Coordinates of C-alpha atoms (C1' of nucleotides) in Angstrom, one line a residue:
Chain A
M1218 CA 138.3 -5.4 55.0
N1219 CA 136.3 -3.6 57.6
E1220 CA 134.9 -4.8 60.7
I1221 CA 131.4 -3.6 61.2
N1222 CA 128.4 -3.9 63.4
L1223 CA 125.1 -5.0 62.2
T1224 CA 121.9 -4.9 64.2
S1225 CA 119.9 -8.0 64.2
A1226 CA 117.5 -6.4 61.9
Q1227 CA 120.2 -6.1 59.3
V1228 CA 120.8 -9.8 59.4
P1229 CA 117.3 -10.9 58.8
T1230 CA 117.6 -14.4 57.3
G1231 CA 120.1 -16.1 59.6
C1232 CA 119.7 -18.3 62.5
Q1233 CA 120.0 -15.8 65.3
N1234 CA 121.4 -18.6 67.4
C1235 CA 124.3 -20.3 65.9
A1236 CA 124.7 -18.2 62.8
I1237 CA 126.8 -20.8 61.1
R1238 CA 124.4 -21.0 58.2
H1239 CA 122.7 -17.7 57.9
Q1240 CA 120.1 -18.6 55.3
A1241 CA 118.2 -21.2 57.3
V1242 CA 117.1 -21.3 60.9
C1243 CA 119.1 -23.9 62.7
S1244 CA 116.9 -26.2 64.8
R1245 CA 119.8 -27.8 66.5
C1246 CA 121.2 -25.3 68.8
E1247 CA 121.2 -25.3 72.6
P1248 CA 120.6 -21.9 74.3
D1249 CA 124.1 -22.0 75.8
E1250 CA 125.7 -22.3 72.4
L1251 CA 124.1 -19.0 71.5
V1252 CA 126.1 -17.2 74.2
R1253 CA 129.4 -18.8 73.2
L1254 CA 128.9 -17.9 69.5
E1255 CA 127.8 -14.4 70.2
E1256 CA 130.9 -13.7 72.1
I1257 CA 133.3 -14.5 69.2
K1258 CA 131.1 -13.4 66.3
Y1259 CA 131.7 -10.2 64.4
Y1260 CA 130.8 -8.9 61.0
R1261 CA 133.1 -7.7 58.1
T1262 CA 132.5 -6.3 54.7
V1263 CA 134.7 -7.0 51.7
E1264 CA 134.6 -5.1 48.4
A1265 CA 134.0 -6.8 45.1
G1266 CA 137.2 -8.0 43.6
Q1267 CA 139.1 -8.1 46.9
T1268 CA 140.8 -11.3 47.9
V1269 CA 139.5 -12.4 51.4
V1270 CA 142.1 -15.0 51.9
W1271 CA 145.1 -16.1 49.9
T1272 CA 146.3 -19.7 49.4
G1273 CA 148.5 -20.5 52.4
D1274 CA 147.4 -17.6 54.4
R1275 CA 147.3 -18.1 58.1
M1276 CA 143.5 -18.1 58.7
E1277 CA 142.6 -15.9 61.6
F1278 CA 138.9 -16.6 61.3
V1279 CA 136.3 -18.8 59.8
A1280 CA 133.2 -17.1 58.4
S1281 CA 129.7 -17.5 57.0
V1282 CA 128.6 -15.5 54.0
V1283 CA 125.7 -13.3 54.9
T1284 CA 125.2 -11.4 51.6
G1285 CA 127.1 -11.4 48.4
I1286 CA 129.0 -14.0 46.5
A1287 CA 132.6 -15.2 46.8
S1288 CA 134.6 -17.8 45.0
L1289 CA 137.2 -20.3 45.8
T1290 CA 139.9 -20.6 43.1
Q1291 CA 143.0 -22.6 42.4
T1292 CA 145.7 -21.4 40.2
M1293 CA 148.5 -23.3 38.4
E1294 CA 152.0 -21.9 38.1
D1295 CA 151.4 -21.0 34.5
G1296 CA 148.3 -19.0 35.4
R1297 CA 145.6 -21.3 34.4
T1298 CA 142.9 -21.0 37.1
Q1299 CA 139.9 -23.0 38.0
M1300 CA 137.2 -22.0 40.4
V1301 CA 136.5 -24.9 42.8
G1302 CA 133.6 -23.5 44.7
L1303 CA 131.0 -20.7 44.6
L1304 CA 130.1 -19.3 48.0
L1305 CA 126.6 -18.1 48.2
P1306 CA 124.8 -16.6 51.3
G1307 CA 124.8 -19.3 54.0
D1308 CA 128.0 -20.9 52.8
F1309 CA 131.0 -21.4 55.0
I1310 CA 134.6 -20.2 54.6
G1311 CA 137.5 -21.8 56.2
R1312 CA 138.3 -25.2 57.6
P1313 CA 138.2 -25.7 61.4
G1314 CA 141.3 -27.6 62.4
R1315 CA 143.4 -26.3 59.6
E1316 CA 145.7 -23.3 60.1
S1317 CA 146.2 -22.1 56.6
A1318 CA 143.9 -21.6 53.6
A1319 CA 144.0 -24.1 50.8
Y1320 CA 142.4 -21.8 48.2
D1321 CA 142.1 -18.2 47.2
V1322 CA 138.8 -16.8 48.4
V1323 CA 137.8 -13.8 46.2
A1324 CA 134.8 -11.5 46.7
T1325 CA 132.8 -11.6 43.4
T1326 CA 130.4 -9.0 44.7
N1327 CA 130.5 -6.9 47.8
L1328 CA 130.3 -9.2 50.7
V1329 CA 129.1 -9.2 54.3
L1330 CA 130.7 -11.9 56.3
C1331 CA 129.8 -13.2 59.6
C1332 CA 133.2 -14.1 61.1
F1333 CA 134.3 -16.2 64.1
R1334 CA 137.8 -15.9 65.5
R1335 CA 139.3 -19.3 64.7
K1336 CA 140.6 -20.6 67.9
P1337 CA 137.6 -19.9 70.0
F1338 CA 135.4 -21.3 67.3
E1339 CA 137.4 -24.5 67.2
N1340 CA 137.2 -24.9 71.0
M1341 CA 133.5 -24.3 70.7
I1342 CA 132.8 -27.0 68.2
L1343 CA 134.9 -29.5 70.3
Q1344 CA 132.6 -28.9 73.2
T1345 CA 129.2 -28.6 71.3
P1346 CA 128.5 -31.7 69.3
H1347 CA 125.4 -30.2 67.6
V1348 CA 127.4 -27.4 66.0
A1349 CA 130.1 -29.9 64.8
Q1350 CA 127.3 -32.1 63.5
R1351 CA 125.9 -29.2 61.5
L1352 CA 129.3 -28.4 60.2
L1353 CA 129.7 -32.0 59.1
E1354 CA 126.4 -31.8 57.3
M1355 CA 127.4 -28.6 55.5
T1356 CA 130.7 -30.1 54.5
L1357 CA 129.0 -33.2 53.1
D1358 CA 126.7 -30.9 51.1
E1359 CA 129.7 -29.1 49.7
L1360 CA 131.3 -32.4 48.8
D1361 CA 128.2 -33.4 46.9
A1362 CA 128.2 -30.1 45.1
A1363 CA 131.9 -30.5 44.3
R1364 CA 131.2 -34.0 42.9
E1365 CA 128.2 -32.8 40.9
W1366 CA 130.5 -30.2 39.5
M1367 CA 133.1 -32.8 38.5
L1368 CA 130.5 -34.4 36.3
V1369 CA 129.8 -30.9 34.7
L1370 CA 133.5 -30.3 34.2
G1371 CA 134.4 -33.8 32.9
R1372 CA 131.5 -34.7 30.7
K1373 CA 129.3 -31.8 29.7
T1374 CA 129.4 -29.8 26.6
A1375 CA 130.0 -26.0 26.7
R1376 CA 126.2 -25.3 26.3
E1377 CA 125.3 -27.8 29.0
K1378 CA 127.9 -26.3 31.3
I1379 CA 126.4 -22.8 30.9
A1380 CA 122.9 -24.1 31.4
S1381 CA 124.0 -26.0 34.5
L1382 CA 125.5 -22.9 36.0
L1383 CA 122.5 -20.8 35.2
A1384 CA 120.3 -23.5 36.7
I1385 CA 122.4 -23.5 39.9
V1386 CA 122.3 -19.7 40.4
A1387 CA 118.6 -19.7 39.5
R1388 CA 117.9 -22.5 42.0
R1389 CA 119.8 -20.9 44.8
N1390 CA 118.3 -17.5 44.1
A1391 CA 114.8 -19.0 44.1
A1392 CA 115.6 -20.8 47.4
L1393 CA 116.6 -17.4 48.8
T1394 CA 113.5 -15.6 47.6
L1395 CA 111.2 -18.5 48.4
Q1396 CA 109.8 -18.6 44.9
G1397 CA 108.8 -21.9 43.5
T1398 CA 110.5 -23.3 40.5
E1399 CA 107.5 -23.5 38.2
Q1400 CA 107.0 -19.9 37.2
E1401 CA 109.4 -17.6 35.5
L1402 CA 112.6 -17.0 37.3
Q1403 CA 114.7 -13.8 37.2
F1404 CA 118.0 -13.1 38.8
D1405 CA 121.2 -11.1 38.4
L1406 CA 124.1 -13.1 37.4
P1407 CA 126.8 -12.0 39.8
L1408 CA 129.7 -13.3 37.8
T1409 CA 131.7 -11.9 34.9
R1410 CA 132.0 -13.9 31.8
E1411 CA 135.6 -14.6 32.8
A1412 CA 134.5 -15.8 36.3
M1413 CA 132.0 -18.1 34.7
A1414 CA 134.7 -19.4 32.4
D1415 CA 136.9 -20.2 35.4
Y1416 CA 134.1 -22.0 37.0
L1417 CA 133.2 -24.0 34.0
G1418 CA 136.7 -24.8 32.6
L1419 CA 136.0 -22.8 29.4
T1420 CA 137.3 -19.6 27.9
L1421 CA 135.4 -16.4 28.3
E1422 CA 134.7 -16.3 24.5
T1423 CA 133.1 -19.7 24.6
V1424 CA 130.9 -18.5 27.6
S1425 CA 129.9 -15.5 25.7
R1426 CA 129.1 -17.5 22.5
Q1427 CA 127.0 -20.1 24.4
I1428 CA 125.1 -17.4 26.3
S1429 CA 124.3 -15.7 23.0
A1430 CA 123.2 -19.1 21.6
L1431 CA 120.9 -19.8 24.6
R1432 CA 119.4 -16.4 24.2
R1433 CA 118.9 -16.9 20.4
D1434 CA 117.1 -20.2 21.2
E1435 CA 115.0 -18.4 23.8
V1436 CA 116.1 -20.6 26.7
I1437 CA 116.9 -17.4 28.5
A1438 CA 116.5 -13.7 28.0
L1439 CA 118.9 -11.0 29.0
E1440 CA 118.3 -7.5 30.3
G1441 CA 121.5 -5.8 30.0
K1442 CA 124.5 -8.1 30.5
R1443 CA 123.7 -9.5 33.9
H1444 CA 120.1 -9.7 34.5
V1445 CA 118.8 -13.1 33.4
I1446 CA 115.2 -14.1 32.8
V1447 CA 114.4 -17.9 32.7
P1448 CA 111.0 -18.4 31.2
D1449 CA 111.0 -22.1 31.6
Y1450 CA 113.1 -23.6 34.3
R1451 CA 112.5 -27.2 33.2
R1452 CA 113.7 -26.3 29.7
L1453 CA 116.9 -24.9 31.2
L1454 CA 117.4 -28.0 33.3
N1455 CA 116.9 -30.0 30.1
E1456 CA 119.6 -27.9 28.3
A1457 CA 121.8 -28.6 31.3
G1458 CA 121.5 -32.4 30.5
D1459 CA 120.1 -32.7 34.0
D1460 CA 116.5 -33.8 33.6
S1461 CA 116.1 -35.3 37.0
D1462 CA 115.2 -32.2 38.9
G1463 CA 116.6 -33.7 42.1
G1464 CA 120.3 -33.4 42.5
M1465 CA 122.6 -30.4 41.9
V1466 CA 122.9 -28.9 45.3
I1467 CA 125.4 -26.0 45.6
Chain B
M513 CA 128.6 -59.6 48.9
N514 CA 129.7 -61.8 51.7
E515 CA 129.9 -61.1 55.3
I516 CA 133.2 -62.5 56.7
N517 CA 135.2 -62.6 59.8
L518 CA 138.8 -61.4 59.9
T519 CA 141.2 -61.9 62.7
S520 CA 142.9 -58.9 64.0
A521 CA 146.0 -60.3 62.3
Q522 CA 144.2 -60.0 59.0
V523 CA 143.5 -56.3 59.6
P524 CA 147.0 -55.2 60.2
T525 CA 147.0 -51.5 59.3
G526 CA 143.9 -50.2 60.9
C527 CA 143.2 -48.4 64.1
Q528 CA 142.1 -51.4 66.3
N529 CA 140.0 -48.9 68.1
C530 CA 137.6 -46.9 66.0
A531 CA 138.5 -48.5 62.7
I532 CA 137.0 -45.6 60.8
R533 CA 140.2 -45.0 59.0
H534 CA 142.0 -48.2 58.7
Q535 CA 145.3 -47.0 57.4
A536 CA 146.2 -44.8 60.3
V537 CA 146.1 -45.4 64.0
C538 CA 143.5 -43.0 65.3
S539 CA 144.8 -41.1 68.4
R540 CA 141.5 -39.7 69.3
C541 CA 139.5 -42.6 70.6
E542 CA 138.4 -43.2 74.1
P543 CA 138.4 -46.8 75.4
D544 CA 134.6 -46.9 75.6
E545 CA 134.2 -46.0 72.0
L546 CA 136.1 -49.1 71.1
V547 CA 133.4 -51.2 72.6
R548 CA 130.6 -49.4 70.9
L549 CA 132.2 -49.8 67.5
E550 CA 133.2 -53.4 68.0
E551 CA 129.6 -54.3 68.6
I552 CA 128.4 -52.9 65.3
K553 CA 131.4 -53.7 63.1
Y554 CA 131.6 -56.5 60.6
Y555 CA 133.6 -57.3 57.5
R556 CA 132.5 -57.9 54.0
T557 CA 134.2 -58.8 50.7
V558 CA 133.1 -57.6 47.3
E559 CA 134.4 -58.9 44.0
A560 CA 135.9 -56.7 41.4
G561 CA 133.4 -55.2 39.1
Q562 CA 130.4 -55.6 41.5
T563 CA 128.5 -52.6 42.5
V564 CA 128.4 -52.1 46.2
V565 CA 125.7 -49.5 46.3
W566 CA 123.6 -48.0 43.6
T567 CA 122.5 -44.4 43.4
G568 CA 119.4 -44.0 45.4
D569 CA 119.9 -47.2 47.3
R570 CA 118.8 -47.3 50.8
M571 CA 122.0 -47.5 52.7
E572 CA 122.1 -50.2 55.3
F573 CA 125.6 -49.5 56.4
V574 CA 128.6 -47.2 56.2
A575 CA 132.0 -48.6 55.7
S576 CA 135.7 -48.1 55.6
V577 CA 137.8 -49.7 52.8
V578 CA 140.3 -52.2 54.2
T579 CA 141.9 -53.4 51.1
G580 CA 141.2 -52.9 47.5
I581 CA 139.9 -50.0 45.4
A582 CA 136.4 -48.8 44.8
S583 CA 135.1 -45.8 42.7
L584 CA 132.3 -43.4 43.1
T585 CA 130.6 -42.7 39.8
Q586 CA 127.8 -40.5 38.5
T587 CA 126.0 -41.2 35.3
M588 CA 123.9 -39.0 33.0
E589 CA 120.7 -40.2 31.4
D590 CA 122.5 -40.6 28.0
G591 CA 125.1 -42.8 29.6
R592 CA 128.0 -40.4 30.0
T593 CA 129.7 -41.2 33.2
Q594 CA 132.1 -39.4 35.5
M595 CA 134.0 -41.0 38.3
V596 CA 133.8 -38.5 41.2
G597 CA 136.0 -40.2 43.7
L598 CA 138.5 -43.0 44.1
L599 CA 138.3 -44.9 47.3
L600 CA 141.6 -46.3 48.5
P601 CA 142.2 -48.3 51.7
G602 CA 141.3 -46.0 54.6
D603 CA 138.6 -44.1 52.8
F604 CA 135.1 -44.1 53.9
I605 CA 131.9 -45.1 52.1
G606 CA 128.5 -43.6 52.9
R607 CA 127.2 -40.6 54.5
P608 CA 126.0 -40.6 58.0
G609 CA 122.6 -38.7 58.3
R610 CA 121.6 -39.6 54.8
E611 CA 119.3 -42.5 54.1
S612 CA 120.2 -43.2 50.5
A613 CA 123.3 -43.2 48.4
A614 CA 124.1 -40.3 46.1
Y615 CA 126.5 -42.2 43.8
D616 CA 127.2 -45.6 42.5
V617 CA 130.1 -47.3 44.4
V618 CA 131.7 -49.8 42.2
A619 CA 134.5 -52.3 43.3
T620 CA 137.4 -51.8 41.0
T621 CA 139.4 -54.6 42.5
N622 CA 138.3 -57.2 45.1
L623 CA 137.4 -55.3 48.2
V624 CA 137.4 -55.9 51.9
L625 CA 135.2 -53.5 53.7
C626 CA 134.9 -52.7 57.4
C627 CA 131.2 -52.0 57.7
F628 CA 129.1 -50.5 60.4
R629 CA 125.3 -50.9 60.6
R630 CA 124.1 -47.4 59.8
K631 CA 121.7 -46.6 62.5
P632 CA 123.9 -47.7 65.4
F633 CA 126.8 -45.9 63.8
E634 CA 124.9 -42.6 63.6
N635 CA 123.8 -42.9 67.2
M636 CA 127.3 -43.5 68.1
I637 CA 128.7 -40.4 66.4
L638 CA 126.0 -38.3 68.0
Q639 CA 127.4 -39.4 71.4
T640 CA 131.1 -39.5 70.7
P641 CA 132.4 -36.1 69.6
H642 CA 135.8 -37.4 68.8
V643 CA 134.6 -39.8 66.2
A644 CA 132.4 -37.1 64.7
Q645 CA 135.4 -34.9 64.7
R646 CA 137.4 -37.4 62.9
L647 CA 134.7 -37.9 60.3
L648 CA 134.6 -34.1 59.7
E649 CA 138.3 -34.1 59.1
M650 CA 138.1 -37.0 56.7
T651 CA 135.2 -35.3 54.9
L652 CA 137.2 -32.1 54.7
D653 CA 140.1 -34.1 53.2
E654 CA 137.8 -35.5 50.6
L655 CA 136.5 -32.1 49.8
D656 CA 140.0 -30.9 49.2
A657 CA 140.7 -33.9 47.0
A658 CA 137.5 -33.2 45.0
R659 CA 138.5 -29.6 44.5
E660 CA 142.0 -30.6 43.5
W661 CA 140.4 -32.8 41.0
M662 CA 138.2 -30.1 39.6
L663 CA 141.4 -28.3 38.6
V664 CA 142.6 -31.4 36.9
L665 CA 139.3 -31.9 35.0
G666 CA 138.7 -28.3 34.1
R667 CA 142.2 -27.0 33.1
K668 CA 144.7 -29.8 32.5
T669 CA 145.5 -31.3 29.1
A670 CA 145.1 -35.0 28.5
R671 CA 148.8 -35.7 29.3
E672 CA 148.7 -33.8 32.5
K673 CA 145.6 -35.5 33.5
I674 CA 147.2 -38.9 33.1
A675 CA 150.3 -37.8 34.9
S676 CA 148.2 -36.4 37.7
L677 CA 146.4 -39.7 38.1
L678 CA 149.6 -41.7 38.1
A679 CA 151.1 -39.3 40.6
I680 CA 148.1 -39.7 43.0
V681 CA 148.1 -43.4 42.8
A682 CA 151.9 -43.5 43.2
R683 CA 151.7 -41.2 46.2
R684 CA 149.0 -43.1 47.9
N685 CA 150.8 -46.3 47.2
A686 CA 154.0 -44.9 48.7
A687 CA 152.2 -43.7 51.8
L688 CA 150.8 -47.2 52.3
T689 CA 154.2 -48.9 51.8
L690 CA 156.0 -46.3 53.7
Q691 CA 158.5 -45.6 51.0
G692 CA 159.8 -42.1 50.5
T693 CA 159.1 -40.2 47.3
E694 CA 162.7 -39.8 46.2
Q695 CA 163.6 -43.2 44.9
E696 CA 162.0 -45.1 42.1
L697 CA 158.4 -45.9 42.6
Q698 CA 156.5 -49.0 41.4
F699 CA 152.9 -49.9 41.7
D700 CA 150.1 -51.8 40.1
L701 CA 147.6 -49.5 38.4
P702 CA 144.3 -50.9 39.6
L703 CA 142.2 -49.3 37.0
T704 CA 141.3 -50.3 33.5
R705 CA 141.9 -47.7 30.7
E706 CA 138.1 -47.1 30.7
A707 CA 138.0 -46.4 34.4
M708 CA 140.9 -44.0 34.1
A709 CA 139.0 -42.3 31.2
D710 CA 135.9 -42.0 33.4
Y711 CA 138.0 -40.5 36.2
L712 CA 139.8 -38.1 33.9
G713 CA 136.9 -36.9 31.7
L714 CA 138.6 -38.5 28.7
T715 CA 138.0 -41.3 26.2
L716 CA 139.8 -44.6 26.7
E717 CA 141.6 -44.2 23.4
T718 CA 143.1 -40.9 24.5
V719 CA 144.2 -42.4 27.8
S720 CA 145.9 -45.3 26.0
R721 CA 147.6 -42.8 23.6
Q722 CA 148.8 -40.6 26.4
I723 CA 150.2 -43.5 28.4
S724 CA 152.1 -44.7 25.3
A725 CA 153.4 -41.2 24.9
L726 CA 154.6 -41.0 28.5
R727 CA 156.3 -44.3 28.1
R728 CA 157.9 -43.2 24.8
D729 CA 159.2 -40.2 26.6
E730 CA 160.4 -42.3 29.5
V731 CA 158.5 -40.6 32.2
I732 CA 157.2 -44.0 33.1
A733 CA 157.9 -47.6 32.2
L734 CA 155.4 -50.4 32.0
E735 CA 155.6 -54.1 32.9
G736 CA 152.6 -55.7 31.3
K737 CA 149.7 -53.3 31.1
R738 CA 149.2 -52.6 34.7
H739 CA 152.5 -52.5 36.5
V740 CA 153.9 -49.0 36.4
I741 CA 157.5 -47.9 37.2
V742 CA 158.1 -44.3 37.9
P743 CA 161.9 -43.7 37.7
D744 CA 161.6 -40.0 38.7
Y745 CA 158.6 -38.9 40.8
R746 CA 159.5 -35.2 40.5
R747 CA 159.5 -35.5 36.7
L748 CA 156.0 -37.1 36.9
L749 CA 154.8 -34.3 39.0
N750 CA 156.2 -31.8 36.6
E751 CA 154.4 -33.6 33.8
A752 CA 151.2 -33.2 35.9
G753 CA 151.7 -29.5 35.8
D754 CA 151.9 -29.8 39.6
D755 CA 155.4 -28.8 40.5
S756 CA 154.6 -27.8 44.0
D757 CA 155.1 -31.1 45.7
G758 CA 152.6 -30.1 48.4
G759 CA 149.0 -30.3 47.7
M760 CA 147.2 -33.1 45.8
V761 CA 145.7 -35.2 48.6
I762 CA 143.4 -38.0 47.7
Chain C
dG1440 C1' 130.7 15.9 26.4
dT1441 C1' 135.1 13.1 25.6
dT1442 C1' 138.3 9.7 26.8
dC1443 C1' 140.1 5.8 29.2
dG1444 C1' 138.9 1.3 31.4
dC1445 C1' 136.6 -2.4 31.3
dT1446 C1' 133.7 -6.1 29.9
dC1447 C1' 131.4 -8.3 26.3
dT1448 C1' 130.5 -9.9 21.5
dT1449 C1' 131.5 -11.8 17.2
dG1450 C1' 134.5 -13.5 13.4
dA1451 C1' 138.3 -16.4 11.4
dT1452 C1' 141.3 -20.0 12.1
dC1453 C1' 143.6 -23.8 14.5
dT1454 C1' 144.1 -28.0 17.2
dG1455 C1' 143.5 -31.4 21.1
dG1456 C1' 141.0 -34.8 21.9
dG1457 C1' 136.7 -37.2 20.3
dT1458 C1' 134.9 -40.7 17.1
dC1459 C1' 135.0 -44.6 14.2
dA1460 C1' 137.6 -48.6 12.8
dA1461 C1' 140.7 -52.3 12.9
dA1462 C1' 144.1 -55.1 14.7
dG1463 C1' 146.9 -56.8 18.7
dT1464 C1' 147.1 -58.8 23.8
dT1465 C1' 145.7 -60.9 27.8
dT1466 C1' 142.7 -63.6 30.4
dC1467 C1' 139.9 -67.0 31.2
dC1468 C1' 136.9 -70.8 30.0
dT1469 C1' 136.0 -75.4 28.1
Chain D
dA448 C1' 145.7 -76.4 24.0
dG449 C1' 142.2 -73.6 21.5
dG450 C1' 139.0 -70.1 21.3
dA451 C1' 136.0 -66.4 23.0
dA452 C1' 135.6 -62.3 25.3
dA453 C1' 137.5 -58.4 27.3
dC454 C1' 141.0 -55.1 27.3
dT455 C1' 144.5 -52.3 24.9
dT456 C1' 146.8 -50.1 21.1
dT457 C1' 147.2 -47.5 16.9
dG458 C1' 145.5 -45.2 12.7
dA459 C1' 142.5 -41.9 10.0
dC460 C1' 139.5 -38.3 10.3
dC461 C1' 136.6 -34.7 12.3
dC462 C1' 134.6 -31.2 15.3
dA463 C1' 134.0 -28.5 19.6
dG464 C1' 136.1 -25.3 21.8
dA465 C1' 140.6 -22.8 22.1
dT466 C1' 143.2 -19.0 20.2
dC467 C1' 144.0 -14.8 18.0
dA468 C1' 142.0 -10.5 16.5
dA469 C1' 138.9 -6.7 16.1
dG470 C1' 135.1 -4.1 17.5
dA471 C1' 131.2 -2.7 20.4
dG472 C1' 128.9 -1.2 24.9
dC473 C1' 129.2 1.2 28.9
dG474 C1' 130.4 3.2 33.2
dA475 C1' 133.8 6.2 35.7
dA476 C1' 136.9 10.2 35.6
dC477 C1' 138.0 14.5 33.9

DNA sequence: GTTCGCTCTTGATCTGGGTCAAAGTTTCCT
DNA sequence: AGGAAACTTTGACCCAGATCAAGAGCGAAC
């Protein structure tokens, strides 16, 4: 994992101020907070497939994903694994106030992380309520996403699970590229079939079969194995059993 | 839902100061925070089976569970439901900063809630970093619990799911009654078979079958339908596929 | 180009847990 | 006490998705 320097031009979407959530400009920061965070902020790259943190690792830093995708996974003794979170740009890695990591964090694609050394970061949030407030909001969003996902895991069929995942990635992707959700959506699926299976509580064979089925039924089209075209987002939501456009944050 | 008055003698286990988490004394509060919270605090009772908040409800208050058990559930259009959280004494209901509820909150047993009117509560946490800090910690704990539960939902067998649930309730119960985990544990299971099924992503028939199987194999014993005796907590953990005593907070 | 890794797809078969059905308990109401 | 309603258990059967197995693409290395 390499420490790097990015010019501000290379970090175009983030709040140049607090940088906690890169994808959105944070309207909450005070000018003096900028200075504090700039001092302890640095960038790192991680290659696809590398583990950023292992369960139980002493966490030296917390970080915000700038580009790329990472996943949080839990593993049972016998090797069964379950992905418990998908970290997209703007999402936060690490838990202030906890010394060691509770999950494996694995880079799914090449990553750029905006890191903060842990101790100074914790001191900072103790002193700057607005940042702590923002962190609380983000955590609550993650909790909502996790609970949404519990419904997917516990009650949806394999086909609905796949459709739900595609909808989430499509949505997040659309949010990033500022497209609406009405027209055709396209995106690269940054996960292997196995990673999708780990996320969805399925086997990779089932994932493959269901993706083939969705393609056969023209809910989606594929270019190569990874590039997905969604001609009708509402149809996809419907397949996900998630008619109410609303919910499903991740 | 009735507003009531409790004497401090009737609220024995809570932090008399901030009361955010009733089960543990909060070491973080400043004396002046006590006053602010006392002003906006009141108690309510809810009968078993009653819904405390509906999805989308305008939330008038946030609350801490004093006694009893409540559940957070999500429902799909076709009626499939998934419980996404179990609220035991000390847990928190409601999301500061959000006007409306994201889930149904249903009283599983009779409840006593320590409520705070929402707006004053939000103002208060904006001004008192320590309370916000505590709220962040609690939210992070909940997130951990939710993610732990995702592993249960996604990867465990029916028998392991049941054992996991029993282990959680046993653990929380032991924590409350200050027993160790080495000796025999006993507790009342405060959930119907159907509620357990909703939590575990199973059907009530499967829940019943697996409980019978665990009893047949002498992992647990039952007195009546609800009172559970766990002769060997480690064995139960083992059945849950969760050998490492550590994790599994809820 | 060929070969070695992968990842992905598809087929055949098996099984854990769902579904449907019926009977047994407990609780609570009159 | 008697009876209804709700909860629980158990049985029989079935199916969605797991498992096992065999190829098919496809990129990287030589």
